Every structure is written in C-alpha cells, then in structure tokens.
Short mmCIF file of C-alpha atoms in Angstrom, two decimals:
data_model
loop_
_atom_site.label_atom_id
_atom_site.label_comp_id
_atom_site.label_asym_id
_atom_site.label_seq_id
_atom_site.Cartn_x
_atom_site.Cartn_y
_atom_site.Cartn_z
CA UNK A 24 -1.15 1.79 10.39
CA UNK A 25 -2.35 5.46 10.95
CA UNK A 26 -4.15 7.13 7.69
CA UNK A 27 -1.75 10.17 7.88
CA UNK A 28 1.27 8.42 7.65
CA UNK A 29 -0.60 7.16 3.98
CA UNK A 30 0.21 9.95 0.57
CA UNK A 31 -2.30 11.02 -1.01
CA UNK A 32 -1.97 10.92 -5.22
CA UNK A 33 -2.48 13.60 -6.97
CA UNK A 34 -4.47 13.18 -10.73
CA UNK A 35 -2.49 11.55 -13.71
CA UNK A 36 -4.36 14.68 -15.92
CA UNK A 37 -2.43 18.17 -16.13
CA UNK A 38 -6.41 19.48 -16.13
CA UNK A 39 -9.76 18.52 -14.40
CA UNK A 40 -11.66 20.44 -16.55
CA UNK A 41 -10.55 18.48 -19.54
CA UNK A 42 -8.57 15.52 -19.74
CA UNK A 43 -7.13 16.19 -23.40
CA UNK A 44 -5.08 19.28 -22.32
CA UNK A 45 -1.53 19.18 -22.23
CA UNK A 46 -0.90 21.95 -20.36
CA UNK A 47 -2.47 24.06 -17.46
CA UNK A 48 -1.67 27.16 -15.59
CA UNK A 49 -3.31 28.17 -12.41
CA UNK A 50 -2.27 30.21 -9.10
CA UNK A 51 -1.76 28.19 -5.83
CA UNK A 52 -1.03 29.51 -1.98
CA UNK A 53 0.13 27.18 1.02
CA UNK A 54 -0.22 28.79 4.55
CA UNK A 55 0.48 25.37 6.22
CA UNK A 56 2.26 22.29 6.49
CA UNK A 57 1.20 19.34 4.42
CA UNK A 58 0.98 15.85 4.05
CA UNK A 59 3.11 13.89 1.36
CA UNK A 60 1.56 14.05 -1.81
CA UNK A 61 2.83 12.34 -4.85
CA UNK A 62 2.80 13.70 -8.28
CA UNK A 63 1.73 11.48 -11.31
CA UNK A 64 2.09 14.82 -13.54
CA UNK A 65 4.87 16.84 -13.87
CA UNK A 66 4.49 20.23 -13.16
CA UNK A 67 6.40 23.76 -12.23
CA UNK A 68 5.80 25.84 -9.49
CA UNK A 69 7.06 29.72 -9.90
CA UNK A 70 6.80 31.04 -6.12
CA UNK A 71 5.75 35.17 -5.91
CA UNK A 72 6.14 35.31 -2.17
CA UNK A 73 6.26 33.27 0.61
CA UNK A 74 9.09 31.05 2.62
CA UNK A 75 8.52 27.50 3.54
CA UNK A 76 10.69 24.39 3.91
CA UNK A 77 9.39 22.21 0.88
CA UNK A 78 10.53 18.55 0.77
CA UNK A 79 11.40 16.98 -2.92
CA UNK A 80 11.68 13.22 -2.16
CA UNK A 81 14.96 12.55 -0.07
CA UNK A 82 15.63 16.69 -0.10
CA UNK A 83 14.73 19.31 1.92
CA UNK A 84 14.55 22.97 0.33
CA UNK A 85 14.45 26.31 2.08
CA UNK A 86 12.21 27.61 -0.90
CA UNK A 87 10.72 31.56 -1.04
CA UNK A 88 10.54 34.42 -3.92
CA UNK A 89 11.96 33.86 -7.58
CA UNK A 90 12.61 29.72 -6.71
CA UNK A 91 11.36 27.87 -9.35
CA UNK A 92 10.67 24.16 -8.70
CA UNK A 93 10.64 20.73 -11.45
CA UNK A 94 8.48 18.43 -10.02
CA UNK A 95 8.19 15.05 -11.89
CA UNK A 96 6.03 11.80 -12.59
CA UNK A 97 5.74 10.15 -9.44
CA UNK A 98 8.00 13.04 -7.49
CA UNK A 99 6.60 12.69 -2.80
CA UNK A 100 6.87 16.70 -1.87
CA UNK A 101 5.75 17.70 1.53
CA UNK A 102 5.71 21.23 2.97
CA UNK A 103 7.43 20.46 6.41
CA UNK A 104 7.29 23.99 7.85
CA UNK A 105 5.33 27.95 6.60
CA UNK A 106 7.36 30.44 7.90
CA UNK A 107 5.60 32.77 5.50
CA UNK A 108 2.47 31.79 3.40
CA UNK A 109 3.80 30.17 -0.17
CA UNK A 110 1.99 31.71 -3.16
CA UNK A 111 3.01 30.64 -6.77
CA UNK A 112 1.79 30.34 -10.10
CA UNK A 113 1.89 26.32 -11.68
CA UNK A 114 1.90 25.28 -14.57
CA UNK A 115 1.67 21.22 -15.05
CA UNK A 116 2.38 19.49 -18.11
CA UNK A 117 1.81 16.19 -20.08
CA UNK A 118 5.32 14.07 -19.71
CA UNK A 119 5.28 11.78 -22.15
CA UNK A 120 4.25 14.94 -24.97
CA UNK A 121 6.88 17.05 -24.02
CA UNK A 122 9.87 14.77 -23.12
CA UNK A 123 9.17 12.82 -26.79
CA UNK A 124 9.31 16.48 -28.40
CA UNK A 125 12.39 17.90 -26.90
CA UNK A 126 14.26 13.88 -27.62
CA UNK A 127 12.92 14.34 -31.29
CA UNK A 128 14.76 17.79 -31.74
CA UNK A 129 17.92 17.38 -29.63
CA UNK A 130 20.78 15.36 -29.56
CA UNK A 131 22.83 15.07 -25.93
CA UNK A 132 26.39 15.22 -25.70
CA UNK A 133 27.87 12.06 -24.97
CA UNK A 134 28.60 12.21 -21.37
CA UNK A 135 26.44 15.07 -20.90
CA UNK A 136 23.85 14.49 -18.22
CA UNK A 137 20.49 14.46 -20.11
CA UNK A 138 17.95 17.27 -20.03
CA UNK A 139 14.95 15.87 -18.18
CA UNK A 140 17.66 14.09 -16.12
CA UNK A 141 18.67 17.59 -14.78
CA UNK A 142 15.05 18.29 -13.70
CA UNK A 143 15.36 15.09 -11.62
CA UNK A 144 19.06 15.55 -10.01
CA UNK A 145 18.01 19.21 -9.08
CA UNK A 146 14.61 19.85 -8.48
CA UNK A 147 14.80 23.95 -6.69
CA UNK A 148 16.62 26.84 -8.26
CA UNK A 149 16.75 30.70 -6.98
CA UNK A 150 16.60 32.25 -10.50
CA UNK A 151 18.95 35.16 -10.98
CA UNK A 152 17.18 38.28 -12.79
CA UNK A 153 17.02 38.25 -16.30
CA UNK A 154 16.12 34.36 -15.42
CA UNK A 155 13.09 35.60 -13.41
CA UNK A 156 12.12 38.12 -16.20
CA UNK A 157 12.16 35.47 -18.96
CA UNK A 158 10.16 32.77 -16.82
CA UNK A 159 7.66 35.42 -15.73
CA UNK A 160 7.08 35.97 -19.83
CA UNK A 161 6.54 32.60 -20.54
CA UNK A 162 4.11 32.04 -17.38
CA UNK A 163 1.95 34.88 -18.53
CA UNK A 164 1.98 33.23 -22.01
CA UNK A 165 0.76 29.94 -21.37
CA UNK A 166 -1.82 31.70 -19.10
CA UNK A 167 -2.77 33.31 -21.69
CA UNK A 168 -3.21 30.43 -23.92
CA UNK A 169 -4.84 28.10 -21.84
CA UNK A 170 -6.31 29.62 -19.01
CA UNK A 171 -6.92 29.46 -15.52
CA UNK A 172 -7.74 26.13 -14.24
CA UNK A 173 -9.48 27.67 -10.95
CA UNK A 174 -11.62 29.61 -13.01
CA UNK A 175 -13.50 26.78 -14.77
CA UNK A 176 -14.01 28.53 -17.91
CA UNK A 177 -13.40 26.39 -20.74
CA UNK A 178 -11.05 28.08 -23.59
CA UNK A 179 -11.48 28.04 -27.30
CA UNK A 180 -7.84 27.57 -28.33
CA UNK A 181 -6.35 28.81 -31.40
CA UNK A 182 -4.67 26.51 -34.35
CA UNK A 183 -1.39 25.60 -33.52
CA UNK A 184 -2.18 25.79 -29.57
CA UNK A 185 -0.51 22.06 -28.85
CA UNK A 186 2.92 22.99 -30.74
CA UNK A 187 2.90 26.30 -28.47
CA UNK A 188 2.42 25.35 -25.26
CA UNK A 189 4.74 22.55 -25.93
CA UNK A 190 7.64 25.02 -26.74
CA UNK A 191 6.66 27.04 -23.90
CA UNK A 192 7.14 24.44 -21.88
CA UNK A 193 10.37 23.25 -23.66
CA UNK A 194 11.50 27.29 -22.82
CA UNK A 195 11.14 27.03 -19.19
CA UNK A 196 13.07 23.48 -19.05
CA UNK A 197 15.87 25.30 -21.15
CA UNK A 198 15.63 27.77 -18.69
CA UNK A 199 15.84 25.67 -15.33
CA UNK A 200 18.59 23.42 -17.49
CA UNK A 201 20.97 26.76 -17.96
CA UNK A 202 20.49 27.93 -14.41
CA UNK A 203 21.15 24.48 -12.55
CA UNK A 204 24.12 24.28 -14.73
CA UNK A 205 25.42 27.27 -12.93
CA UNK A 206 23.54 27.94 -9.44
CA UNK A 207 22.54 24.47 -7.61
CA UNK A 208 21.04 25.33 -4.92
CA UNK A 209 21.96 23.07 -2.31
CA UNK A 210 19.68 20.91 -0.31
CA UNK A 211 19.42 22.25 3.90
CA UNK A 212 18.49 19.18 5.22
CA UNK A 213 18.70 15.25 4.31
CA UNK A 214 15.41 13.76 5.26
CA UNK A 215 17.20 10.58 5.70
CA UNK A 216 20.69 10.33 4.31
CA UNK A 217 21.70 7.42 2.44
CA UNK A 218 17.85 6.20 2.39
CA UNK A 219 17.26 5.32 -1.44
CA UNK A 220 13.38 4.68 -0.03
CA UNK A 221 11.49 7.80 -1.52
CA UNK A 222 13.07 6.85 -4.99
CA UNK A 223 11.47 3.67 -5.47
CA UNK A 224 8.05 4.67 -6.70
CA UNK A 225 9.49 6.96 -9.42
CA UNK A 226 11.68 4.24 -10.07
CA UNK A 227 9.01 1.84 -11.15
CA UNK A 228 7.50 4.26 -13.22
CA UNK A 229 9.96 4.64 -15.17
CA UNK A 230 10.83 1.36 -15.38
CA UNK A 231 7.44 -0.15 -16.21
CA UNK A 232 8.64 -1.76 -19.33
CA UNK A 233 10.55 -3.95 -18.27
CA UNK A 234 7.89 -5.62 -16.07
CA UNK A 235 9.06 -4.92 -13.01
CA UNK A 236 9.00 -7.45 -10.06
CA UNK A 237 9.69 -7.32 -6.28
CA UNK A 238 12.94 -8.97 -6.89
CA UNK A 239 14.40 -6.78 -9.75
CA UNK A 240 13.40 -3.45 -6.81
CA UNK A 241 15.21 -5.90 -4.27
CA UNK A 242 18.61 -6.07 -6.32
CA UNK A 243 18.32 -2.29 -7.61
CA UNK A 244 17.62 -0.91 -4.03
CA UNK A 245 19.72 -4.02 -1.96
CA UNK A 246 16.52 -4.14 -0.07
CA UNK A 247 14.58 -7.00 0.72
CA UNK A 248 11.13 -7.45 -0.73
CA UNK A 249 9.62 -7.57 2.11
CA UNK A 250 10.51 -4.21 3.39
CA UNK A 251 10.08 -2.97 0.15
CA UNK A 252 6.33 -3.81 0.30
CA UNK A 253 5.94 -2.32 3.45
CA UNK A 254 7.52 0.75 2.84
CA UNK A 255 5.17 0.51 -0.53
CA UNK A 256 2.02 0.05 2.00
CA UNK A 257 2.97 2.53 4.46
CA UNK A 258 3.22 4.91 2.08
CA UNK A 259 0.64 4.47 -0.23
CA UNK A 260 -2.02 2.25 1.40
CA UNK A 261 -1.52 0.27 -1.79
CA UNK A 262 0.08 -3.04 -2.40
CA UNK A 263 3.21 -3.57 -4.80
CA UNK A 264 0.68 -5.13 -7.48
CA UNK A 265 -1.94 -2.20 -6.81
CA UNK A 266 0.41 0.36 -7.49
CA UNK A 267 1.76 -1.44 -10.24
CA UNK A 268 -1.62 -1.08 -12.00
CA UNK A 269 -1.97 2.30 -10.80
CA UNK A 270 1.01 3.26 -12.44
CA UNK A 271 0.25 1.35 -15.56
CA UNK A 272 -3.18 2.56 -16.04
CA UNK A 273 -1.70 6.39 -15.81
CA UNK A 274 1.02 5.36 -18.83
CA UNK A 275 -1.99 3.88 -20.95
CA UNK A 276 -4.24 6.49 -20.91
CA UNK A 277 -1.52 9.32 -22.04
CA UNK A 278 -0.70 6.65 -24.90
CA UNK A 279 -3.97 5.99 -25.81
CA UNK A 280 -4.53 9.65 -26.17
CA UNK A 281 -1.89 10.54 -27.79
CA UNK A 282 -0.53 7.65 -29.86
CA UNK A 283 -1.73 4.88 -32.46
CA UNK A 284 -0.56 1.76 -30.27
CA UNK A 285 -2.13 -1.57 -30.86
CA UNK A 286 -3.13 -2.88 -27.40
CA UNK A 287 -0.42 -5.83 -27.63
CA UNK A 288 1.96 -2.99 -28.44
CA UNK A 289 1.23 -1.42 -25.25
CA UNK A 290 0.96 -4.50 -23.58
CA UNK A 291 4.71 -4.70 -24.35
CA UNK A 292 5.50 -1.02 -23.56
CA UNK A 293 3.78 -0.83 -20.09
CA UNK A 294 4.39 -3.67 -18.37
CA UNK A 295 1.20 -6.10 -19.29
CA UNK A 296 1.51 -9.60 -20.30
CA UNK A 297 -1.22 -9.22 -23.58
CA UNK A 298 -3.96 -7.10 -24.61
CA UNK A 299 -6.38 -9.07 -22.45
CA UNK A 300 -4.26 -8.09 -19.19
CA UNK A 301 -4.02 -4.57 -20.18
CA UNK A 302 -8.08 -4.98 -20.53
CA UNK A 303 -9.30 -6.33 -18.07
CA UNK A 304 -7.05 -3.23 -15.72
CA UNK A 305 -7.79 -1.23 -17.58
CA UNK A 306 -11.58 -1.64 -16.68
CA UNK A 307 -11.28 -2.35 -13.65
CA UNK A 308 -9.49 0.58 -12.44
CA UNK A 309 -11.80 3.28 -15.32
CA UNK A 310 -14.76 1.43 -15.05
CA UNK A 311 -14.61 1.66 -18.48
CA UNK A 312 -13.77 -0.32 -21.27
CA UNK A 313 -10.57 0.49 -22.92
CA UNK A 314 -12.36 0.65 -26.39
CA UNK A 315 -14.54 2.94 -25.34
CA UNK A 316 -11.87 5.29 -24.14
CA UNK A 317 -10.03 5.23 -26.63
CA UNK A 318 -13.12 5.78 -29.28
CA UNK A 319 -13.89 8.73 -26.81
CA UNK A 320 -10.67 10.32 -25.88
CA UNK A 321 -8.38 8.65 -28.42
CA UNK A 322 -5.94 10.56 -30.86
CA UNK A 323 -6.68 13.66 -29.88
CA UNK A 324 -3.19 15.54 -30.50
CA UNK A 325 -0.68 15.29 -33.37
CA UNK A 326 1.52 17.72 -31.74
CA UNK A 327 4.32 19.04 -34.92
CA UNK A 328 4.09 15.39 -36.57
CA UNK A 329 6.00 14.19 -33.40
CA UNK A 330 6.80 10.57 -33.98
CA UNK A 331 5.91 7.24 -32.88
CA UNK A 332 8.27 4.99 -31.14
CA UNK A 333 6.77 1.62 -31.73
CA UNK A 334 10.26 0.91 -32.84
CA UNK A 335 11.98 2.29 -29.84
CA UNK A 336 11.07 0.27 -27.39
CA UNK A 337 12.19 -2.76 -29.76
CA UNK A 338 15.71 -1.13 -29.75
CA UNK A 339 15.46 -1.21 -25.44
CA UNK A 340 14.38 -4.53 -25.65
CA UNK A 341 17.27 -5.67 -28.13
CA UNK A 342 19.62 -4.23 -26.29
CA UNK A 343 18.04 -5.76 -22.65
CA UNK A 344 18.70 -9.16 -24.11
CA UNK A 345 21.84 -8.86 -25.72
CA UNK A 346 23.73 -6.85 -23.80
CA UNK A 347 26.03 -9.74 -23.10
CA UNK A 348 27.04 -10.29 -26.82
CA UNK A 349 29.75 -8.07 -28.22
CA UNK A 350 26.94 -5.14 -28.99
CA UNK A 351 28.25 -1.83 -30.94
CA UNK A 352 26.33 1.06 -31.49
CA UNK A 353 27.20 0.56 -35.00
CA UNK A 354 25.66 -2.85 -35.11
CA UNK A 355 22.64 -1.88 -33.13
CA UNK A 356 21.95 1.11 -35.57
CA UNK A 357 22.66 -1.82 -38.25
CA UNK A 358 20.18 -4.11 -37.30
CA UNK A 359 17.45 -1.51 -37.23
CA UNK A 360 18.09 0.49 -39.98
CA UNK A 361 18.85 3.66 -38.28
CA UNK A 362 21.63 6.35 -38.41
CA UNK A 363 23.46 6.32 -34.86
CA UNK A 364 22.14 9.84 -33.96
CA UNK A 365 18.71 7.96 -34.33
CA UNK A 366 19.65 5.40 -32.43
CA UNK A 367 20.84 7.83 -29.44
CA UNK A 368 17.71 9.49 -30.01
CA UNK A 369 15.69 6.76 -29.43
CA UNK A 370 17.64 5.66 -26.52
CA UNK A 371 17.44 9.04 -24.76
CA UNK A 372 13.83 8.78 -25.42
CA UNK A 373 13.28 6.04 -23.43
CA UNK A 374 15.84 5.33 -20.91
CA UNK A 375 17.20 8.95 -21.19
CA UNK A 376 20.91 7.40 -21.89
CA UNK A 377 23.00 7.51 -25.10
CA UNK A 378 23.93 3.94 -26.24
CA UNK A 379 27.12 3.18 -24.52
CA UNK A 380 25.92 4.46 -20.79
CA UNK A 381 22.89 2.57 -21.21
CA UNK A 382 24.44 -1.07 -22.31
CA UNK A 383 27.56 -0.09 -19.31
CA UNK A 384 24.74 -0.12 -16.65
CA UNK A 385 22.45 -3.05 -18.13
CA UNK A 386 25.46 -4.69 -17.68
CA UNK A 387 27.08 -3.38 -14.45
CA UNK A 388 23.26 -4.08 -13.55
CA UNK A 389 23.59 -7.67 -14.18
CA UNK A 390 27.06 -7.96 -12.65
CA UNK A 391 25.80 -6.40 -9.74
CA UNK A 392 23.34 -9.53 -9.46
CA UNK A 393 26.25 -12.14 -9.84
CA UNK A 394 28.56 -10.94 -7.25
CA UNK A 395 25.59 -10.49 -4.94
CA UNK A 396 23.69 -13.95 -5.21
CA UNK A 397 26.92 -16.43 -7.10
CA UNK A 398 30.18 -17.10 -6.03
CA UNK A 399 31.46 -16.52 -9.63
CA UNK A 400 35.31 -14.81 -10.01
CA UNK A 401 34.69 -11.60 -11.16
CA UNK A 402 36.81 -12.50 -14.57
CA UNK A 403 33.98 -14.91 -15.53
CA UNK A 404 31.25 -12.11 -13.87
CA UNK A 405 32.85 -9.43 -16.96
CA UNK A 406 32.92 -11.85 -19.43
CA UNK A 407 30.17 -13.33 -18.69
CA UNK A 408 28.30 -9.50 -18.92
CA UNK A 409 29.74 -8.44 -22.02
CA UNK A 410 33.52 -7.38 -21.30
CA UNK A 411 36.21 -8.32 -22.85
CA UNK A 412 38.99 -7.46 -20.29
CA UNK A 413 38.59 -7.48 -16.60
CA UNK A 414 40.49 -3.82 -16.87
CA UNK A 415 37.33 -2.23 -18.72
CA UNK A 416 34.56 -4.35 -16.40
CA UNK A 417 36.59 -2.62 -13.12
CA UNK A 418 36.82 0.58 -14.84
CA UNK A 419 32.78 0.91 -15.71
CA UNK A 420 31.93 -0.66 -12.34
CA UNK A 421 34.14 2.06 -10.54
CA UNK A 422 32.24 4.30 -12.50
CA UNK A 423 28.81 3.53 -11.90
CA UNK A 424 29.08 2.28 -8.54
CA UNK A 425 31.56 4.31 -7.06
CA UNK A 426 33.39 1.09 -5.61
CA UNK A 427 35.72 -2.01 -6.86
CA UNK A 428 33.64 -5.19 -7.76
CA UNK A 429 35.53 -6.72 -4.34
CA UNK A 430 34.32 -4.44 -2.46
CA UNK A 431 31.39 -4.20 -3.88
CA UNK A 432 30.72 -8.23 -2.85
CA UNK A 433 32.27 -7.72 0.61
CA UNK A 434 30.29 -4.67 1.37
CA UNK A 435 26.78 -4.55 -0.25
CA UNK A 436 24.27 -6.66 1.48
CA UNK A 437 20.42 -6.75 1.28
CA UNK A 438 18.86 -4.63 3.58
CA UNK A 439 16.20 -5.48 6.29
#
C-alpha cells in the first residue's frame, strides 16, 4: 500500500492554541491539489476568490467566490484540481456544543429534514447577495471575538463570549439552512456513483453508541467485512478497532470538557464496555490519564445552562430494544416523564430524527437483516419488527428503502 493513497486527520480541537475554545476563525489559501483529509471538527469555509474543484465525500463541487461550504465530523474533502488559487476565511466549531444548543431551542417539523441534517445532504452553496452580506457580518464578528488562529496571540475574551460565538455560529447554519432550501447547488461530478464507501467513517461516528461492529457496517452498507476493513486500511492506515478508538477518544474529550458524565456514563454513550475500557484508551491514545484530563481541562464551559442528556441516551437505548413492542410516542414520553416535544427533542439530539422516523428505520433496519440472512415470510418479518399489518411494514419499507421488501430480498446482496 502506497502512503499517498493513506488521509491524513485533521485535529479533533477547533484551536491549537487552546484546546477549550469552541470556536476559531482564521484565513486559509489553496494554490494546489491536495490529498484527502478528513475532518474530526466541523468547520465553514467562506471562499473570497479563487476556483477549484473541491471534493465533499462522494461529491465533486466546482467551488469559487461567495460559495460557502459545511464541512462535518468525520467529512474526506480533497481539492482535485486549482484552476485559480482558493482563498477563504474558516471558521471551525465544537459539534457536540453547538448541535446540543440549537436541539435545546428548536423543535423540527415532523417530516421536515433536520437542521444539521441539511449541512450533511448539501455541503456547497453559491450565496445570493444579501446572503453574502449577512455571512460576511457574522465572519468579521467571530473574528473579532476570538481571533486569528494564525496569529498566535492568545485573546482575553469578554463575559458571555461562549453564548456568542455559539449564536454566531447558530446564524450562519440558519443561513446555509435558508439558502439550500432554495438554491442546491448541484454536484458536477460523482466520484463514484452508487459507492456508499466514503460514508462509512462518518457513519461510525455517529453511530458510536451503539457499539458498533464489523457486522452491523456489513448489513448497513451490504458490504462484506472484509472489504470494509480494507477500504478502512487503505484509507486511513488504521485498522477498524484503531479507528474505533480514534473516534472514541475524540467524543470523550469534548464530553469530558464540556459535561459532568460519570466515566460508566460515557462508557455507555461512546461505545466502551466500562469505565476501565474507556481508561485504559483513553491513556493509551493521550498518554495521559483520564483523571488528570479531566482535573485539567474538565468543565470548562456552561454555555446558556445548556443541558445534560444523561437521560437521552437512555431514551435511544429504550427505544433500540423495544422497538419491536407496540411503542407510542405517548408511551415513550410516559415512561420517562417527559412532554412529547421533549421527547422529540431529545431524539433529534441524538439521532437527529423525531420519534416515529427514528423507531420506522430501527425497525426497517432490523427487517432489512431478516430478509437478508432468514428465510422468514415477510408477514412474520413485520410482525416480528413491530407492525401490525403487512400494508404499513410495505409502506415504511418503500419509504426508506426506495424498493418492495421482495425485491428488496431478490436484489440486495453483500458486496465483495
């Protein structure tokens, strides 16, 4: 295997210059092609000038003046081609801060695609003027609130600086939310169409919860484990298990900076068996130990009394193991003591899907699994997932998997 054909990983921290920040602005300029790179913090890039053919994952974008681009946790870009030198302005930001905010203060429309989803589904827009005017105000602002990374110069921030860069932040997503509603701009170029491949790491990450295994990437990709470990290797030099940790250890430290989590709690939350797993990675990969972190770094931000969601992951988990009983949203908010708008809140918090999307594809999920590896009818596969009538189970499938069940089984195979 050839070290260029290897990504390189860019820092978990939205600053170098200190790891407690939450949000960072500096200026950036490409004049050449580039090797994949993938992105454990979000961040936005604002180009001034320039034209080059930036790749987002599976997508390739023509990208030049006034395109602004979402790039997210765990996100492969690659400039492919400079016409013209890229210059732009970026601004990266803490995930887990900022998604938890805007899920605490908004409630999606049922059916409505969710916000942070939207960043994902379109990653490049062209902005149209008075778009371009309004980012270019909020740019200058969090420049002027935290600095410029480049610089070096460490800034003595002003009361109230988490809750304002967090709202800044929040602005531009509002922003790139309102303009991809109306002016997608569509991809040139299909790196390789129908290849699900570059979605698998950011897949993981956001799965990490639910312990994720070779097999449960094998049945959500139809790809055997095999060549998913390759392509894992190929891509990252690491091994499934490596990057596992990788990814785990990244999670950890933005909760132990940020939250009050017992280390069983996010044992449970990230993927670890018990505290003494999540220890003894921890070290390993920090060469530190993960009590000294925390008494170092630890609890650093209360940003506008955001909550904690010890007891949203419980409602994930409830739902992960039940979703084959006759589950309501009503009984779910029931057992937990919560209003339903709670409960959606929690829900889009974490899986970014209200209650009844989520439990339709835990369960198409599932089904998915039976028709591949059982010779079940597919009357006993939707009762046996949660359905009371075949009609609804062929309806929700059709939905989420844009085929019958029957086909489904005659068509889907793993892949080589």
């Amino acid at each position: 295997m050839m070290m260029q054909e290897i990504a390189e990983f860019q820092s978990q921290y939205c600053s170098n210059l200190d790891i407690k920040r939450i949000c960072s602005f500096d200026y950036e300029l490409i004049d050449e092609k580039t090797h994949a790179l993938y992105h454990q913090s979000p961040r936005f890039l604002y180009v001034r000038k320039g034209k080059a053919k930036f790749m987002v994952d599976t997508e390739l974008y023509e990208v030049g003046k006034n395109c602004l681009l979402s790039i997210l946790p765990w996100d492969c870009t690659e400039v492919i081609e400079v016409e013209e030198p890229l210059q732009y302005e970026i601004i990266k930001y803490n995930y887990e801060v900022v998604a938890n905010m805007l899920h605490s203060i908004v409630v999606e429309n049922t059916g409505e695609m969710p916000i942070l989803k939207k960043l994902e589904v379109t990653p490049v827009i062209t902005l149209n003027d008075h778009a371009r005017n309004e980012i270019e105000i909020i740019f200058s602002k969090i420049k002027e609130e935290v600095g410029i990374e480049s610089v070096m110069e460490k800034m003595e921030h002003e009361s109230y600086h988490e809750i304002l860069v967090c709202t800044l932040v929040a602005q531009i997503i509002t922003i790139f939310c309102r303009e991809t509603d109306a002016n997608r701009m569509v991809p040139k170029v299909l790196a390789e169409p129908g290849d699900p491949r570059a979605l698998i790491l950011r897949y993981i990450y956001m799965h990490l919860s639910d312990k994720m295994t070779l097999d449960k990437l094998s049945k959500q990709f139809y790809m055997s484990k095999s060549s998913i470990s390759k392509y894992i290797l190929e891509k990252t030099g690491l091994s499934f298990n490596e990057l596992l940790n990788e990814m785990r250890v990244t999670k950890t430290i933005n909760y132990l900076l940020y939250t009050d989590f017992t280390l069983e709690e996010l044992a449970s939350i990230v993927g670890y068996v018990d505290a003494a797993h999540i220890s003894k990675v921890f070290s390993a990969r920090m060469d530190d130990k993960i009590g000294n972190y925390r008494k170092t770094y630890g609890k650093v931000l209360h940003v506008g009394k955001i909550r904690e969601t010890k007891q949203d992951y419980k409602i994930v988990e409830y739902i992960l193991r039940n979703f084959s009983e006759d589950l309501t949203a009503h009984s779910v908010a029931d057992t937990f003591n919560i209003s339903l708008i709670e409960l959606n809140k929690a829900l889009l918090l974490q899986v970014e899907k209200n209650f009844y999307d989520f439990l339709n594809l835990t369960r198409i999920n599932k089904a998915c699994e039976f028709l591949i590896e059982t010779d079940m009818e597919i009357t006993d596969i939707a009762i046996g997932v949660g359905y009371n009538t075949v009609k609804t189970f062929r309806r929700n499938f059709v939905q989420l998997r844009h085929m019958t069940p029957s086909e489904f089984r005659n068509n889907v195979s793993m892949q080589d």
